Tab-separated table of C-alpha atoms in Angstrom:
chain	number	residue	atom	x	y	z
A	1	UNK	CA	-18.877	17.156	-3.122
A	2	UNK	CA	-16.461	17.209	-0.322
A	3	UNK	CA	-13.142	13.968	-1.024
A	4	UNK	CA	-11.970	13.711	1.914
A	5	UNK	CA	-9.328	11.011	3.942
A	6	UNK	CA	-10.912	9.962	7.056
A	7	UNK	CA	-7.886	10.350	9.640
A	8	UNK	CA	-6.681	14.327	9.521
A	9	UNK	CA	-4.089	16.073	11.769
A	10	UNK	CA	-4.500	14.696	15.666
A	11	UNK	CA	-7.525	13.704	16.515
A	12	UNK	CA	-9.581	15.060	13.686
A	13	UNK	CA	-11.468	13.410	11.110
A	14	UNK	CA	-12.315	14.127	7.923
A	15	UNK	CA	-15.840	13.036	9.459
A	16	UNK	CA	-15.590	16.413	11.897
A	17	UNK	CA	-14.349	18.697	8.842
A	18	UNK	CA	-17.500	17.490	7.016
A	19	UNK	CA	-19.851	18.468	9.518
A	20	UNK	CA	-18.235	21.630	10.498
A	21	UNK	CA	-18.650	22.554	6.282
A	22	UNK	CA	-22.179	21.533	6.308
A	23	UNK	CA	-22.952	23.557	9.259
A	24	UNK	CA	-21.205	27.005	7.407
A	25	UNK	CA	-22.989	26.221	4.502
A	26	UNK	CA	-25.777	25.507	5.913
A	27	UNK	CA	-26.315	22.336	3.202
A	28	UNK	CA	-26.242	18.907	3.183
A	29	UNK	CA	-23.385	18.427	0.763
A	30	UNK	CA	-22.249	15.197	-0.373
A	31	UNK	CA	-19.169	13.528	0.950
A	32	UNK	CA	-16.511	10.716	-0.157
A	33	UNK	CA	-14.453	9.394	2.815
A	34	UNK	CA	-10.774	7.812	1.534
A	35	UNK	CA	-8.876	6.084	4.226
A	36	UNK	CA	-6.994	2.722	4.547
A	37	UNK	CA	-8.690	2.242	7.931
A	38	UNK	CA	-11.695	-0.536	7.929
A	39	UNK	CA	-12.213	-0.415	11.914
A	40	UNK	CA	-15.648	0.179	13.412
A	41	UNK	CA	-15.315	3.741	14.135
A	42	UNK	CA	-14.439	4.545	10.680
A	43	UNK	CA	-17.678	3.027	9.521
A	44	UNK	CA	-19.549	4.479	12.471
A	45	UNK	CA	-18.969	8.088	11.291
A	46	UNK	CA	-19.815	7.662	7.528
A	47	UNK	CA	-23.199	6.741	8.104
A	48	UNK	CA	-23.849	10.835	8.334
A	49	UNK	CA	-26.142	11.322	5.566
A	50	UNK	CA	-25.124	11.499	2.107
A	51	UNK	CA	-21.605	10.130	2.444
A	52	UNK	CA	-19.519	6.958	0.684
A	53	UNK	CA	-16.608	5.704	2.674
A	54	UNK	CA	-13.762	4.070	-0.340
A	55	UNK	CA	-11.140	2.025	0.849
A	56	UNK	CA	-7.387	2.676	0.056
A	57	UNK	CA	-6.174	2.224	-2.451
A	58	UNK	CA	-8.802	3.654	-4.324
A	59	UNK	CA	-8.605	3.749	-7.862
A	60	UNK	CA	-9.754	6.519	-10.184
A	61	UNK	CA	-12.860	4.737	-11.809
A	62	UNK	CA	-14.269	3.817	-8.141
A	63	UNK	CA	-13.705	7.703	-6.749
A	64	UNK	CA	-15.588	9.153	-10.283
A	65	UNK	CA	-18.311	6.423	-9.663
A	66	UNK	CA	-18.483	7.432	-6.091
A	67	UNK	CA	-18.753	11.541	-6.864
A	68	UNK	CA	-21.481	10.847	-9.803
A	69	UNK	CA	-23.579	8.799	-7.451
């Protein structure tokens, strides 16, 4: 499982780092999105298969239910 915050350095997103892994790896693997942004676009990108966007703050019990899902 990939945790990732949404916003990264620039323009990046964790969104983009998730896709770029999945394409090396060739696999599908899970992701968890953390970010304190609620907008639109935020929401847009987690709807790539297999992913769970968590709001900030997140607390620990919410993140482990997120990565055993």
């Amino acid at each position: 499982v990939i945790v990732s915050d949404y916003h990264l350095r620039g323009v990046e997103t964790g969104a983009d780092v998730v896709a770029a892994v999945r394409v090396q790896l060739r696999s599908n693997v899970p992701a968890i999105f953390v970010t304190g942004d609620t907008s639109k676009i935020a929401n847009a990108d987690t709807t790539i298969g297999h992913s769970v966007l968590l709001s900030k703050p997140t607390n620990v019990d919410e993140l482990l239910g997120a990565i055993h899902r």
